[in-house]
Short mmCIF file of C-alpha atoms in Angstrom, two decimals:
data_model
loop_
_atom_site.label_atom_id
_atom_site.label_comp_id
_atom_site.label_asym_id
_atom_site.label_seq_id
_atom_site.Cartn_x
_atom_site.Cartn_y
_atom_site.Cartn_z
CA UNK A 19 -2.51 3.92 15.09
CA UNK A 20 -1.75 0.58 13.19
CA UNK A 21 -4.20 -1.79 12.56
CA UNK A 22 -3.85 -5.46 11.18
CA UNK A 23 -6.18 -7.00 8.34
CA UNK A 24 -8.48 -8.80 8.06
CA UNK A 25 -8.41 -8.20 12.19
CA UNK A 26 -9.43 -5.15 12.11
CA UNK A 27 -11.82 -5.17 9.31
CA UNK A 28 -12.86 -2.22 7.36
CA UNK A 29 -13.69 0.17 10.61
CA UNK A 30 -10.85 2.03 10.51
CA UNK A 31 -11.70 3.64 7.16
CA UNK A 32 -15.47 3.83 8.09
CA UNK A 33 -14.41 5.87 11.18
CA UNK A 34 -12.20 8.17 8.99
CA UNK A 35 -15.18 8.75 6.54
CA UNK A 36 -17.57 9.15 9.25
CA UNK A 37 -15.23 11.68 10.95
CA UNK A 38 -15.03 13.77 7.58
CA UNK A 39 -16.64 17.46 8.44
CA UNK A 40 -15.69 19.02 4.98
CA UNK A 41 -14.05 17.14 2.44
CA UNK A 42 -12.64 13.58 1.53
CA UNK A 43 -9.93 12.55 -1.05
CA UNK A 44 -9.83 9.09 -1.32
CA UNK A 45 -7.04 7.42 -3.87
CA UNK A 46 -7.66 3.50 -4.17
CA UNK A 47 -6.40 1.37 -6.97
CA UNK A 48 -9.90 -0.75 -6.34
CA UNK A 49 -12.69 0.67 -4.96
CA UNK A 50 -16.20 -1.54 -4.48
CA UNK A 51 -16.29 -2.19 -0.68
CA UNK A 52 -19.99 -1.98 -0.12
CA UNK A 53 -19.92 -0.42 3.34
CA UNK A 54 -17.32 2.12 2.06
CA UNK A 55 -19.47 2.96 -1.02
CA UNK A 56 -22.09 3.74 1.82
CA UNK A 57 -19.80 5.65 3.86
CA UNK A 58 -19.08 7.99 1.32
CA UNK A 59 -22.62 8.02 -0.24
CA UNK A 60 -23.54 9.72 3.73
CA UNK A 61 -20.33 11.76 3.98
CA UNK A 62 -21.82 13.87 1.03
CA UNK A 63 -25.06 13.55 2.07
CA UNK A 64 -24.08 15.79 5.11
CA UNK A 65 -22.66 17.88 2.93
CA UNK A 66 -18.98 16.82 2.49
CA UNK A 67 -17.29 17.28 -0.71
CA UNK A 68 -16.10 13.94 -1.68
CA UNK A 69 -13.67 13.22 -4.46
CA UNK A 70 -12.30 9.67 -5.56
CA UNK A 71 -9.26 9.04 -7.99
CA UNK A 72 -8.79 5.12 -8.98
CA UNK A 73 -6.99 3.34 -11.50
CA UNK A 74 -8.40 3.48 -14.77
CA UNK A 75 -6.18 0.17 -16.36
CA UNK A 76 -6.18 -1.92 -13.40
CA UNK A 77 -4.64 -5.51 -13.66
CA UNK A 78 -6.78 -8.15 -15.26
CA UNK A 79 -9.94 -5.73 -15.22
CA UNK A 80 -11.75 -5.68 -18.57
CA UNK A 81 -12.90 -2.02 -19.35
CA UNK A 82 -16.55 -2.36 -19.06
CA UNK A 83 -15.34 -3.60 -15.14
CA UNK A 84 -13.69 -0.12 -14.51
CA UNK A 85 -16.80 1.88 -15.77
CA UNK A 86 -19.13 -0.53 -13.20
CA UNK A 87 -16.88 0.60 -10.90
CA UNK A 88 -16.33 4.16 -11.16
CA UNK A 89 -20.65 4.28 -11.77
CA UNK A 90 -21.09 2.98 -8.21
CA UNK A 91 -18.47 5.70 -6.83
CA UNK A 92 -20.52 8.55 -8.76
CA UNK A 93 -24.03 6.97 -7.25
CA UNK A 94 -22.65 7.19 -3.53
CA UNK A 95 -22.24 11.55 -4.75
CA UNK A 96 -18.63 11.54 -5.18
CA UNK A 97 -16.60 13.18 -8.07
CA UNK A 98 -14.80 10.35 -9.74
CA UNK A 99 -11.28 10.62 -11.78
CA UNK A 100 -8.95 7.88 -13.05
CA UNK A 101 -5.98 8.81 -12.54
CA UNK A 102 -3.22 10.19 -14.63
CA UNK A 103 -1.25 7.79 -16.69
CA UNK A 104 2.23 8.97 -15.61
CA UNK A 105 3.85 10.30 -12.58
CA UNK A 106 6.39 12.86 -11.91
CA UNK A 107 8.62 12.77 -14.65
CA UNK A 108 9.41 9.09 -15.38
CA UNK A 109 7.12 8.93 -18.12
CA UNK A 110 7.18 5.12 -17.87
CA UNK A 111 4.08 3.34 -19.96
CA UNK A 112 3.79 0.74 -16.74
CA UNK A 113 2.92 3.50 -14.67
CA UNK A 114 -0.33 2.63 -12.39
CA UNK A 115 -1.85 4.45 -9.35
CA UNK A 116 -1.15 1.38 -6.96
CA UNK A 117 -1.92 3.74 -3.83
CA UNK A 118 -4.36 3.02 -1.02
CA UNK A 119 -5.00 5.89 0.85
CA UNK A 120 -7.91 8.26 1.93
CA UNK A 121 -7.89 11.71 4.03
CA UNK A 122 -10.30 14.25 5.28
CA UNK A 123 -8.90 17.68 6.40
CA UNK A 124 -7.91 16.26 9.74
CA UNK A 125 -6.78 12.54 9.48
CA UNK A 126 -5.72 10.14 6.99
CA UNK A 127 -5.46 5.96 6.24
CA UNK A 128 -2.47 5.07 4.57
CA UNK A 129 -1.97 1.30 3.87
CA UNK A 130 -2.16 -1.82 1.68
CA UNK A 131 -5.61 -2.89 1.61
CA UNK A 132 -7.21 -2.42 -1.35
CA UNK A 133 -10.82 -1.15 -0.93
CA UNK A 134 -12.79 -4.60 -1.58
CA UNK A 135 -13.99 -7.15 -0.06
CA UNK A 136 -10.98 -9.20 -0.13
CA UNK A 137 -8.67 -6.27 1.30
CA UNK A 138 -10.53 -6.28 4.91
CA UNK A 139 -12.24 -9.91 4.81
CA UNK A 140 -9.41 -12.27 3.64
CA UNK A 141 -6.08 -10.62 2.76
CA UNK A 142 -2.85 -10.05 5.69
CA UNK A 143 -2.83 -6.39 5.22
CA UNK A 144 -1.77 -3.30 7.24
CA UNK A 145 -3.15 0.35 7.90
CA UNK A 146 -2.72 3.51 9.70
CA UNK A 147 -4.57 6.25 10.67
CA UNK A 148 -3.16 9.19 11.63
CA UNK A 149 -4.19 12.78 12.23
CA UNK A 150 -0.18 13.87 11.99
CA UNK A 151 -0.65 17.55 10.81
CA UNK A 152 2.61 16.98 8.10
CA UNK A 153 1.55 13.70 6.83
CA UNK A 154 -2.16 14.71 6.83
CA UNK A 155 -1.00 18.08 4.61
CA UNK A 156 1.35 15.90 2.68
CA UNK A 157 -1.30 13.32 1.41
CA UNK A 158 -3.82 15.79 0.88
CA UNK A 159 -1.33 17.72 -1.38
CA UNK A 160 -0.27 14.46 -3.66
CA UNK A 161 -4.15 13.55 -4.24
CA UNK A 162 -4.44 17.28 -5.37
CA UNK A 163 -1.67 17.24 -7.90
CA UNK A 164 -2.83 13.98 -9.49
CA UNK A 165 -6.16 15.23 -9.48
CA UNK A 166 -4.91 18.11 -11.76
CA UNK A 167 -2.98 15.85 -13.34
CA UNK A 168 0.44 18.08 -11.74
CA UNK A 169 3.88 17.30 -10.40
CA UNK A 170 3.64 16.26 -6.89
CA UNK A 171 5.31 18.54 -4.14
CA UNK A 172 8.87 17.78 -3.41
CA UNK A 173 8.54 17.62 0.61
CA UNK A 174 6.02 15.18 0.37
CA UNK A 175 8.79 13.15 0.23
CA UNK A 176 10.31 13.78 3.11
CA UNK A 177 7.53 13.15 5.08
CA UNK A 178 5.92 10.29 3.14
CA UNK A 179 7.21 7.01 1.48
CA UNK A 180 6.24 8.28 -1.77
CA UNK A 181 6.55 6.72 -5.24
CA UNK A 182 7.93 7.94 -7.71
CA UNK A 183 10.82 8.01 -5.86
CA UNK A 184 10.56 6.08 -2.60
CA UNK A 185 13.65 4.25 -2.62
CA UNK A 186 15.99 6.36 -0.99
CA UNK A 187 13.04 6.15 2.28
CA UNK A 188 13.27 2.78 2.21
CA UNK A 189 17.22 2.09 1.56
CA UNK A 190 16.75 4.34 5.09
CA UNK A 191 14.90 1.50 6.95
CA UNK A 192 17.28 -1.07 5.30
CA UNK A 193 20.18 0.68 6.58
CA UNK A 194 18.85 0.10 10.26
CA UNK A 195 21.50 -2.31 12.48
CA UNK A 196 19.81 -5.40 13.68
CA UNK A 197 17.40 -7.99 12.43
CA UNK A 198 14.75 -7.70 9.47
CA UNK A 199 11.32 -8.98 9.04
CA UNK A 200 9.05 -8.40 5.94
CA UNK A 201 5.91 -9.86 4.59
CA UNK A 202 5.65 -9.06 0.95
CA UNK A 203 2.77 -10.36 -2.04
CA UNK A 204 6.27 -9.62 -4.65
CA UNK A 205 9.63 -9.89 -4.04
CA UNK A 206 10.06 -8.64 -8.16
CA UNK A 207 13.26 -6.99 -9.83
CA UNK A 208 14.48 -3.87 -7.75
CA UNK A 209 18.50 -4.32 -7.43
CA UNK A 210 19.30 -1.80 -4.76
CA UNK A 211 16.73 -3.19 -2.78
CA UNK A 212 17.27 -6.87 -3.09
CA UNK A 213 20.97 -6.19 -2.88
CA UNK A 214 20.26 -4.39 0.10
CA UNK A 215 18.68 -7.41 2.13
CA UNK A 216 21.29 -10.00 0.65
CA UNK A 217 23.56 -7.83 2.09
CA UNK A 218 21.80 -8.23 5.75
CA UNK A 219 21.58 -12.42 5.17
CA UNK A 220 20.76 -14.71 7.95
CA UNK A 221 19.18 -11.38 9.96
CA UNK A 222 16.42 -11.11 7.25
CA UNK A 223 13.04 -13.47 7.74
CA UNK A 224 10.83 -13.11 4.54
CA UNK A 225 6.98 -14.36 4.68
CA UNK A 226 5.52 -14.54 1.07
CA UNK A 227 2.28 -16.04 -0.63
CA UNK A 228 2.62 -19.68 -1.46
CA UNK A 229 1.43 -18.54 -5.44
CA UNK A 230 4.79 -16.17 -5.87
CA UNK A 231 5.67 -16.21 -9.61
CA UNK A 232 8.38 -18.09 -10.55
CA UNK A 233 10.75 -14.91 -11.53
CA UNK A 234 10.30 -13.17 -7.91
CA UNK A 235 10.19 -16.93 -6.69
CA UNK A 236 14.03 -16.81 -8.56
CA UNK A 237 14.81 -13.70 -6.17
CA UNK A 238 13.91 -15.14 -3.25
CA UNK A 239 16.34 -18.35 -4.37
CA UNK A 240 19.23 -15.75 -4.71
CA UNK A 241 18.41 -14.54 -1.34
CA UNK A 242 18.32 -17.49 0.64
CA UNK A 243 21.61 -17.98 -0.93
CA UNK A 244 22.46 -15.38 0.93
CA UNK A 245 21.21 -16.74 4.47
CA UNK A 246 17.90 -15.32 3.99
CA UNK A 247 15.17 -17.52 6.01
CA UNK A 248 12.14 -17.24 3.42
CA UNK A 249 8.59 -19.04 4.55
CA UNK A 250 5.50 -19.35 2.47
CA UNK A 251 1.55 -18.89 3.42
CA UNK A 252 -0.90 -20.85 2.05
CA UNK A 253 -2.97 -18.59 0.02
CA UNK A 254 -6.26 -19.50 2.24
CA UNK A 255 -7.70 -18.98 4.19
CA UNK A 256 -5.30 -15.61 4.77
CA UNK A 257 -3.84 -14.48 1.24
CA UNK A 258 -0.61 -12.04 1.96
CA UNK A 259 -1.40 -9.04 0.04
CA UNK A 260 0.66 -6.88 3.35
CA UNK A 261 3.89 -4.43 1.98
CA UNK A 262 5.75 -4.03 5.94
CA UNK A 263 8.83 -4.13 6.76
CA UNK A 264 10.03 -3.99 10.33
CA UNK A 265 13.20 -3.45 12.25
CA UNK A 266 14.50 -2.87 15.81
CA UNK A 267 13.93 1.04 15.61
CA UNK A 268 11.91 1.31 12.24
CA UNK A 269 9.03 -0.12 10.11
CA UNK A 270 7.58 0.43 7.14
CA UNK A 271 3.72 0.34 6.00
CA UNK A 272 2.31 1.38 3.21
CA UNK A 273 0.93 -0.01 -0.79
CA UNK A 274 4.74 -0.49 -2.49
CA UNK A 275 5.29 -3.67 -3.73
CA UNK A 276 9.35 -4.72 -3.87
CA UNK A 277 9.54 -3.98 -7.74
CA UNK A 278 11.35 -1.57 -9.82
CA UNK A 279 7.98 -0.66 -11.53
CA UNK A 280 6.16 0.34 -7.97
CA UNK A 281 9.32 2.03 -6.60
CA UNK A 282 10.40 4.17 -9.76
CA UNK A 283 6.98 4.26 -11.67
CA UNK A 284 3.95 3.94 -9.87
CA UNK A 285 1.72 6.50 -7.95
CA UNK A 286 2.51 4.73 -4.41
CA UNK A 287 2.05 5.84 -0.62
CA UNK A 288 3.54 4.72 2.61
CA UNK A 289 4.53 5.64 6.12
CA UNK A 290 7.84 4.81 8.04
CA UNK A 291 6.93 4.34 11.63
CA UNK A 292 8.57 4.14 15.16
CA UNK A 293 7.93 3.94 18.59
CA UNK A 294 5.18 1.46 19.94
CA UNK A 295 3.80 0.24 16.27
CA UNK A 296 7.33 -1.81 16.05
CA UNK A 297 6.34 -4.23 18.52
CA UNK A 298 2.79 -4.52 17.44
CA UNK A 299 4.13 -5.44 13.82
CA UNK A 300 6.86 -7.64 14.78
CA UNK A 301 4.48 -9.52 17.26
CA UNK A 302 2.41 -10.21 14.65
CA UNK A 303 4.76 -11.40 12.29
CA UNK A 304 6.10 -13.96 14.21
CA UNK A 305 2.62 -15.44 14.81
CA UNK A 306 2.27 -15.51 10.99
CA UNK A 307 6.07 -16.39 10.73
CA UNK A 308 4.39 -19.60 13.03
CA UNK A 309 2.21 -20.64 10.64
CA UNK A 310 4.11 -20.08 7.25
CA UNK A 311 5.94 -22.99 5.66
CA UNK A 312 9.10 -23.41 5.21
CA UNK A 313 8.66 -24.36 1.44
CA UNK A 314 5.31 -24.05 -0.75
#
C-alpha cells in the first residue's frame, strides 16, 4: 500500500514495528523520531530482536550529533551499526547509506522519509508497505550484507530499485510511452538520466523545492529547454523531500535522489510499482502540481 507524507504521518512504520513477532532490521540515514524510538524500545521488550544500521557521516551532522543519535537507538534495546563506508564494488569515498527502509520477517516500508520529525510532520514524502514475499526476502537480505559489511545479492536487483546500481530499473520506467510526472528534492548530475527525460520534453512535468541549488537549478534550465514544464514549492509549510516518479503503467518510490552519487554510489532502496498506486500518485501530484509555482 502507498501512503503520502506528511498525510499519513508516521503510522505506517508504527504498524510495521508493532506487527514485528521476531525480528526488525531497520536501515535509516536519520533516525530520532520519538514515537519510532518507542516503537522499537517495545518491539524488544516483547522479545524481538531489533537491529538498526544508520549513517555514520551524515550531511551537516557534527560527530558528537551521530553518537546522540545512535545512544538513543541503543536505549530503546536495539543493536546499533553505522554502516559500511562503501558499497558493492564502486569504492567511491562519497558513498553514504541514503536508504529509508525497515522490515520484520513478514512486511517491509520502503520510502523517502527520513525517520524524524520533519520526514512525517512537514516534508512531501512517499512510502510503502508491503508484505510481497520477494521484496520482503530481498530487503531483508541487503540489510544483512551491509550489516556484515558483504556484497549485496545480485537478484535483489531484480526485484528492488537498488543502489549501487539502480539505473538500469529506472532507465526501465523512463522508457515507458506516455506522459511523465516527478517530484524530486535534486535534479543533480546523472547524464543518462537527465538525457533520458530531455529526450521525453513537453510530456515531462517536474515539481521541485523552491531552495534547489543553483547547479541542479542549471539542469532543470537545460531541461525546460527541452519542453520540460518545471514548477517550484515553497519550502513551507510542505518542504519536497519525495523521490517518485510516475507514468501511465509505472511509478517509482523509493530514497534515490536524481544524482550520479545516489545512483552509482550510495546504499539506496526503492520499489517500481503498478496497478492502482499509479492513480493514487498521479492524483496527488497534480494537486501539488496546483499549488507549485511556475518560477521560485
Amino acid at each position: 500500500m502507498i501512503y503520502i507524507e506528511p498525510n499519513a504521518g508516521v503510522a505506517p512504520v508504527l504498524t510495521v514495528l508493532a506487527d514485528a513477532r521476531h525480528n526488525i532490521n531497520l536501515n535509516g540515514y536519520l533516525l530520532d523520531n520519538r514515537a519510532i524510538l518507542a516503537a522499537l524500545k517495545a518491539a524488544h521488550a516483547r522479545g524481538v530482536d531489533v537491529r538498526v544500521m544508520i549513517e555514520g557521516k551524515p550531511y551537516d551532522m557534527k560527530p558528537w550529533q551521530v553518537k546522540k543519535e545512535a545512544a538513543a537507538i541503543q536505549a530503546a534495546g536495539a543493536i546499533v551499526r553505522y554502516a559500511p563506508p562503501r558499497f558493492e564494488s564502486h569504492g567511491s569515498h562519497w558513498a553514504f547509506d541514503h536508504g529509508k527502509w525497515v522490515c520484520s520477517n513478514h512486511q517491509c516500508e520502503i520510502g523517502s522519509p527520513n525517520y524524524t520529525y520533519a520526514g512525517f510532520g512537514s516534508d512531501r514524502d512517499y512510502l510503502v508497505v508491503t508484505a510481497n514475499r520477494q521484496v520482503v526476502q530481498a530487503a531483508n537480505a541487503v540489510f544483512n550484507a551491509d550489516w556484515h559489511n558483504q556484497r549485496a545479492p545480485a537478484y535483489a536487483h531484480q526485484v528492488l530499485v537498488l543502489s549501487p546500481g539502480s539505473q538500469p530499473q529506472l532507465m526501465r520506467l523512463l522508457q515507458q510511452p506516455g506522459p511523465l510526472d516527478i517530484e524530486a528534492e535534486e535534479v543533480g548530475y546523472a547524464p543518462a538520466i537527465l538525457n533520458a527525460i530531455a529526450a521525453k520534453g513537453k510530456l515531462v512535468r517536474v515539481i521541485v523545492p523552491a531552495n534547489i541549488s543553483s547547479k541542479d537549478r542549471r539542469n532543470l534550465e537545460n531541461l525546460q529547454s527541452h519542453g520540460v514544464e518545471v514548477r517550484f514549492m515553497p519550502v513551507h509549510p510542505l518542504y519536497v523531500h519525495a523521490k517518485m516518479w510516475v507514468t501511465n503503467t509505472m511509478a517509482f518510490v523509493g530514497s534515490e535522489n536524481i544524482s550520479k552519487v545516489s545512483i552509482t554510489d550510495n546504499r539506496e532502496m526503492g520499489l517500481l510499482l503498478g496497478g492502482r498506486d499509479i492513480g493514487i500518485l498521479q492524483a496527488q501530484f497534480n494537486r501539488d502540481w496546483a499549488r507549485a509555482g511556475a518560477s521560485s
